[in-house]
Amino acid sequence: MHKRYVAPSDATIRRAVAAVDADALDEVIGEWLFDMVREGHLEEHQLVVAVDGKSLRGAIQQDGRCVHLFAAMVQGDRAVIAQSEVEHKTNEITGFKPLLEDLDLEGVVVTADAMHAQREHARFLCEDKDADYLLGVKANQPSLLEAIESIPQGSFSP
């Protein structure tokens, strides 16, 4: 005779979900997704991870501000491999290293917008993570923008 299965109550499910460390779960899932992407990735194609922040317009905090998430996503596979909330007294610049610190980025190209065209971010990616980078440059870095614009057009292959 088989014992009849009884599904857990709503309250039990709520307690179990509430007991989960959301950050730890997010980290484990991100690592697993990155492993799956790497496993199925064709070696002749460069693995590219985009770093970007987004405000969640429908998620309003008690202080009336939108939740702002900062994430690393594998381009092409659209797998979010790391994310964190940007506290309202900080910005994405201070969250860059902590977001990528635990990821194995060796041989990966990391892309980010002009906000991250910072010497320390470039140094961190090249020296600490053994990654390559492609960072946007705009008027927020006028000397760098001017130096780039002064490079002759034929200096790089198309």
PDB file of C-alpha atoms in Angstrom:
ATOM      1  CA  MET A   1       0.000   0.000   0.000  1.00  0.00           C
ATOM      2  CA  HIS A   2       1.368   3.407  -0.990  1.00  0.00           C
ATOM      3  CA  LYS A   3       1.208   6.386   1.275  1.00  0.00           C
ATOM      4  CA  ARG A   4      -0.795   9.192  -0.262  1.00  0.00           C
ATOM      5  CA  TYR A   5       1.199  12.327  -1.106  1.00  0.00           C
ATOM      6  CA  VAL A   6      -0.056  15.502   0.533  1.00  0.00           C
ATOM      7  CA  ALA A   7       1.111  18.766  -0.993  1.00  0.00           C
ATOM      8  CA  PRO A   8       2.563  21.338   1.403  1.00  0.00           C
ATOM      9  CA  SER A   9       0.250  24.131   2.480  1.00  0.00           C
ATOM     10  CA  ASP A  10       0.530  27.666   1.110  1.00  0.00           C
ATOM     11  CA  ALA A  11       1.931  28.804   4.463  1.00  0.00           C
ATOM     12  CA  THR A  12       4.644  26.125   4.348  1.00  0.00           C
ATOM     13  CA  ILE A  13       5.651  27.139   0.826  1.00  0.00           C
ATOM     14  CA  ARG A  14       5.731  30.830   1.847  1.00  0.00           C
ATOM     15  CA  ARG A  15       7.938  30.051   4.877  1.00  0.00           C
ATOM     16  CA  ALA A  16      10.295  27.939   2.765  1.00  0.00           C
ATOM     17  CA  VAL A  17      10.631  30.612   0.072  1.00  0.00           C
ATOM     18  CA  ALA A  18      11.059  33.369   2.684  1.00  0.00           C
ATOM     19  CA  ALA A  19      13.909  31.397   4.289  1.00  0.00           C
ATOM     20  CA  VAL A  20      15.922  31.309   1.047  1.00  0.00           C
ATOM     21  CA  ASP A  21      18.853  33.715   0.846  1.00  0.00           C
ATOM     22  CA  ALA A  22      17.939  35.465  -2.420  1.00  0.00           C
ATOM     23  CA  ASP A  23      21.478  36.741  -3.058  1.00  0.00           C
ATOM     24  CA  ALA A  24      22.999  33.287  -2.550  1.00  0.00           C
ATOM     25  CA  LEU A  25      20.377  31.695  -4.821  1.00  0.00           C
ATOM     26  CA  ASP A  26      20.995  34.362  -7.464  1.00  0.00           C
ATOM     27  CA  GLU A  27      24.753  33.733  -7.299  1.00  0.00           C
ATOM     28  CA  VAL A  28      24.385  29.948  -7.605  1.00  0.00           C
ATOM     29  CA  ILE A  29      21.973  30.224 -10.545  1.00  0.00           C
ATOM     30  CA  GLY A  30      24.233  32.788 -12.267  1.00  0.00           C
ATOM     31  CA  GLU A  31      27.284  30.541 -11.894  1.00  0.00           C
ATOM     32  CA  TRP A  32      25.333  27.562 -13.217  1.00  0.00           C
ATOM     33  CA  LEU A  33      24.057  29.550 -16.223  1.00  0.00           C
ATOM     34  CA  PHE A  34      27.574  30.806 -17.021  1.00  0.00           C
ATOM     35  CA  ASP A  35      28.900  27.227 -16.824  1.00  0.00           C
ATOM     36  CA  MET A  36      26.140  26.059 -19.195  1.00  0.00           C
ATOM     37  CA  VAL A  37      26.886  28.882 -21.645  1.00  0.00           C
ATOM     38  CA  ARG A  38      30.635  28.150 -21.575  1.00  0.00           C
ATOM     39  CA  GLU A  39      30.006  24.423 -22.072  1.00  0.00           C
ATOM     40  CA  GLY A  40      27.880  25.001 -25.169  1.00  0.00           C
ATOM     41  CA  HIS A  41      29.940  27.893 -26.531  1.00  0.00           C
ATOM     42  CA  LEU A  42      31.719  27.490 -29.851  1.00  0.00           C
ATOM     43  CA  GLU A  43      35.427  28.121 -29.413  1.00  0.00           C
ATOM     44  CA  GLU A  44      35.762  30.097 -32.641  1.00  0.00           C
ATOM     45  CA  HIS A  45      33.387  32.756 -31.280  1.00  0.00           C
ATOM     46  CA  GLN A  46      34.402  35.206 -28.576  1.00  0.00           C
ATOM     47  CA  LEU A  47      32.292  35.040 -25.427  1.00  0.00           C
ATOM     48  CA  VAL A  48      30.918  38.528 -24.677  1.00  0.00           C
ATOM     49  CA  VAL A  49      29.428  39.687 -21.377  1.00  0.00           C
ATOM     50  CA  ALA A  50      27.477  42.961 -21.329  1.00  0.00           C
ATOM     51  CA  VAL A  51      27.323  44.944 -18.098  1.00  0.00           C
ATOM     52  CA  ASP A  52      24.445  47.390 -17.750  1.00  0.00           C
ATOM     53  CA  GLY A  53      22.006  48.859 -15.279  1.00  0.00           C
ATOM     54  CA  LYS A  54      18.258  49.178 -15.581  1.00  0.00           C
ATOM     55  CA  SER A  55      15.606  50.885 -13.487  1.00  0.00           C
ATOM     56  CA  LEU A  56      12.570  48.712 -12.873  1.00  0.00           C
ATOM     57  CA  ARG A  57       9.804  51.240 -13.346  1.00  0.00           C
ATOM     58  CA  GLY A  58       7.101  49.017 -11.869  1.00  0.00           C
ATOM     59  CA  ALA A  59       9.073  48.213  -8.715  1.00  0.00           C
ATOM     60  CA  ILE A  60       8.780  51.185  -6.385  1.00  0.00           C
ATOM     61  CA  GLN A  61      10.549  51.164  -3.033  1.00  0.00           C
ATOM     62  CA  GLN A  62       9.122  52.662   0.154  1.00  0.00           C
ATOM     63  CA  ASP A  63      11.021  55.908  -0.456  1.00  0.00           C
ATOM     64  CA  GLY A  64       9.301  56.261  -3.863  1.00  0.00           C
ATOM     65  CA  ARG A  65      12.390  55.416  -5.921  1.00  0.00           C
ATOM     66  CA  CYS A  66      12.499  52.722  -8.579  1.00  0.00           C
ATOM     67  CA  VAL A  67      14.587  49.629  -7.956  1.00  0.00           C
ATOM     68  CA  HIS A  68      17.782  49.888 -10.023  1.00  0.00           C
ATOM     69  CA  LEU A  69      19.490  46.606 -10.943  1.00  0.00           C
ATOM     70  CA  PHE A  70      23.009  46.238 -12.276  1.00  0.00           C
ATOM     71  CA  ALA A  71      23.574  43.046 -14.252  1.00  0.00           C
ATOM     72  CA  ALA A  72      26.093  41.063 -16.280  1.00  0.00           C
ATOM     73  CA  MET A  73      24.516  39.201 -19.198  1.00  0.00           C
ATOM     74  CA  VAL A  74      26.054  36.860 -21.768  1.00  0.00           C
ATOM     75  CA  GLN A  75      25.332  38.437 -25.148  1.00  0.00           C
ATOM     76  CA  GLY A  76      23.660  36.149 -27.637  1.00  0.00           C
ATOM     77  CA  ASP A  77      22.520  33.733 -24.940  1.00  0.00           C
ATOM     78  CA  ARG A  78      20.761  36.432 -22.893  1.00  0.00           C
ATOM     79  CA  ALA A  79      21.724  34.642 -19.688  1.00  0.00           C
ATOM     80  CA  VAL A  80      22.017  36.950 -16.676  1.00  0.00           C
ATOM     81  CA  ILE A  81      25.038  35.576 -14.821  1.00  0.00           C
ATOM     82  CA  ALA A  82      25.280  38.183 -12.056  1.00  0.00           C
ATOM     83  CA  GLN A  83      23.126  41.006 -10.779  1.00  0.00           C
ATOM     84  CA  SER A  84      22.909  43.318  -7.823  1.00  0.00           C
ATOM     85  CA  GLU A  85      20.726  46.153  -6.674  1.00  0.00           C
ATOM     86  CA  VAL A  86      22.272  49.612  -6.895  1.00  0.00           C
ATOM     87  CA  GLU A  87      21.624  51.433  -3.641  1.00  0.00           C
ATOM     88  CA  HIS A  88      20.229  54.931  -4.122  1.00  0.00           C
ATOM     89  CA  LYS A  89      23.261  56.601  -2.478  1.00  0.00           C
ATOM     90  CA  THR A  90      25.713  54.881  -4.840  1.00  0.00           C
ATOM     91  CA  ASN A  91      25.913  54.244  -8.577  1.00  0.00           C
ATOM     92  CA  GLU A  92      26.963  51.608 -11.090  1.00  0.00           C
ATOM     93  CA  ILE A  93      30.600  52.731 -10.973  1.00  0.00           C
ATOM     94  CA  THR A  94      31.035  51.551  -7.380  1.00  0.00           C
ATOM     95  CA  GLY A  95      29.169  48.318  -8.134  1.00  0.00           C
ATOM     96  CA  PHE A  96      31.272  47.303 -11.158  1.00  0.00           C
ATOM     97  CA  LYS A  97      34.037  45.354  -9.400  1.00  0.00           C
ATOM     98  CA  PRO A  98      31.760  43.658  -6.838  1.00  0.00           C
ATOM     99  CA  LEU A  99      29.419  42.530  -9.642  1.00  0.00           C
ATOM    100  CA  LEU A 100      32.223  40.873 -11.627  1.00  0.00           C
ATOM    101  CA  GLU A 101      34.593  39.872  -8.805  1.00  0.00           C
ATOM    102  CA  ASP A 102      33.494  36.233  -8.498  1.00  0.00           C
ATOM    103  CA  LEU A 103      33.089  35.545 -12.231  1.00  0.00           C
ATOM    104  CA  ASP A 104      35.731  33.699 -14.259  1.00  0.00           C
ATOM    105  CA  LEU A 105      36.167  36.169 -17.122  1.00  0.00           C
ATOM    106  CA  GLU A 106      39.439  34.871 -18.547  1.00  0.00           C
ATOM    107  CA  GLY A 107      39.332  35.351 -22.328  1.00  0.00           C
ATOM    108  CA  VAL A 108      35.901  37.014 -22.204  1.00  0.00           C
ATOM    109  CA  VAL A 109      35.149  40.427 -23.730  1.00  0.00           C
ATOM    110  CA  VAL A 110      33.246  42.646 -21.290  1.00  0.00           C
ATOM    111  CA  THR A 111      31.212  45.510 -22.751  1.00  0.00           C
ATOM    112  CA  ALA A 112      29.862  48.461 -20.798  1.00  0.00           C
ATOM    113  CA  ASP A 113      28.548  51.946 -21.448  1.00  0.00           C
ATOM    114  CA  ALA A 114      30.486  55.205 -21.172  1.00  0.00           C
ATOM    115  CA  MET A 115      29.906  55.435 -17.420  1.00  0.00           C
ATOM    116  CA  HIS A 116      32.432  52.625 -17.028  1.00  0.00           C
ATOM    117  CA  ALA A 117      35.196  54.172 -19.152  1.00  0.00           C
ATOM    118  CA  GLN A 118      37.281  54.390 -15.979  1.00  0.00           C
ATOM    119  CA  ARG A 119      40.986  53.547 -15.640  1.00  0.00           C
ATOM    120  CA  GLU A 120      40.331  51.327 -12.639  1.00  0.00           C
ATOM    121  CA  HIS A 121      37.638  49.356 -14.485  1.00  0.00           C
ATOM    122  CA  ALA A 122      39.972  48.758 -17.441  1.00  0.00           C
ATOM    123  CA  ARG A 123      42.827  47.773 -15.111  1.00  0.00           C
ATOM    124  CA  PHE A 124      40.548  45.435 -13.126  1.00  0.00           C
ATOM    125  CA  LEU A 125      39.323  43.672 -16.270  1.00  0.00           C
ATOM    126  CA  CYS A 126      42.773  43.267 -17.869  1.00  0.00           C
ATOM    127  CA  GLU A 127      44.979  42.596 -14.864  1.00  0.00           C
ATOM    128  CA  ASP A 128      42.695  41.000 -12.269  1.00  0.00           C
ATOM    129  CA  LYS A 129      40.229  39.151 -14.511  1.00  0.00           C
ATOM    130  CA  ASP A 130      42.399  38.478 -17.613  1.00  0.00           C
ATOM    131  CA  ALA A 131      39.504  39.747 -19.741  1.00  0.00           C
ATOM    132  CA  ASP A 132      39.273  42.125 -22.678  1.00  0.00           C
ATOM    133  CA  TYR A 133      36.907  45.076 -22.735  1.00  0.00           C
ATOM    134  CA  LEU A 134      34.974  47.381 -25.004  1.00  0.00           C
ATOM    135  CA  LEU A 135      33.833  50.524 -23.210  1.00  0.00           C
ATOM    136  CA  GLY A 136      31.873  53.367 -24.718  1.00  0.00           C
ATOM    137  CA  VAL A 137      33.475  56.799 -24.547  1.00  0.00           C
ATOM    138  CA  LYS A 138      31.481  60.020 -24.538  1.00  0.00           C
ATOM    139  CA  ALA A 139      31.906  63.600 -23.394  1.00  0.00           C
ATOM    140  CA  ASN A 140      32.036  62.487 -19.742  1.00  0.00           C
ATOM    141  CA  GLN A 141      35.720  61.684 -20.458  1.00  0.00           C
ATOM    142  CA  PRO A 142      36.695  64.685 -22.638  1.00  0.00           C
ATOM    143  CA  SER A 143      40.479  64.057 -22.706  1.00  0.00           C
ATOM    144  CA  LEU A 144      40.025  60.397 -23.608  1.00  0.00           C
ATOM    145  CA  LEU A 145      37.423  61.233 -26.251  1.00  0.00           C
ATOM    146  CA  GLU A 146      39.734  63.846 -27.781  1.00  0.00           C
ATOM    147  CA  ALA A 147      42.662  61.384 -27.817  1.00  0.00           C
ATOM    148  CA  ILE A 148      40.540  58.737 -29.540  1.00  0.00           C
ATOM    149  CA  GLU A 149      39.191  61.198 -32.101  1.00  0.00           C
ATOM    150  CA  SER A 150      42.758  62.298 -32.957  1.00  0.00           C
ATOM    151  CA  ILE A 151      43.765  58.761 -34.034  1.00  0.00           C
ATOM    152  CA  PRO A 152      43.971  58.609 -37.856  1.00  0.00           C
ATOM    153  CA  GLN A 153      41.060  56.731 -39.464  1.00  0.00           C
ATOM    154  CA  GLY A 154      43.266  54.113 -41.152  1.00  0.00           C
ATOM    155  CA  SER A 155      44.938  53.049 -37.886  1.00  0.00           C
ATOM    156  CA  PHE A 156      42.530  50.178 -37.295  1.00  0.00           C
ATOM    157  CA  SER A 157      41.238  47.429 -39.527  1.00  0.00           C
ATOM    158  CA  PRO A 158      37.539  47.657 -40.451  1.00  0.00           C
TER     159      PRO A 158
END
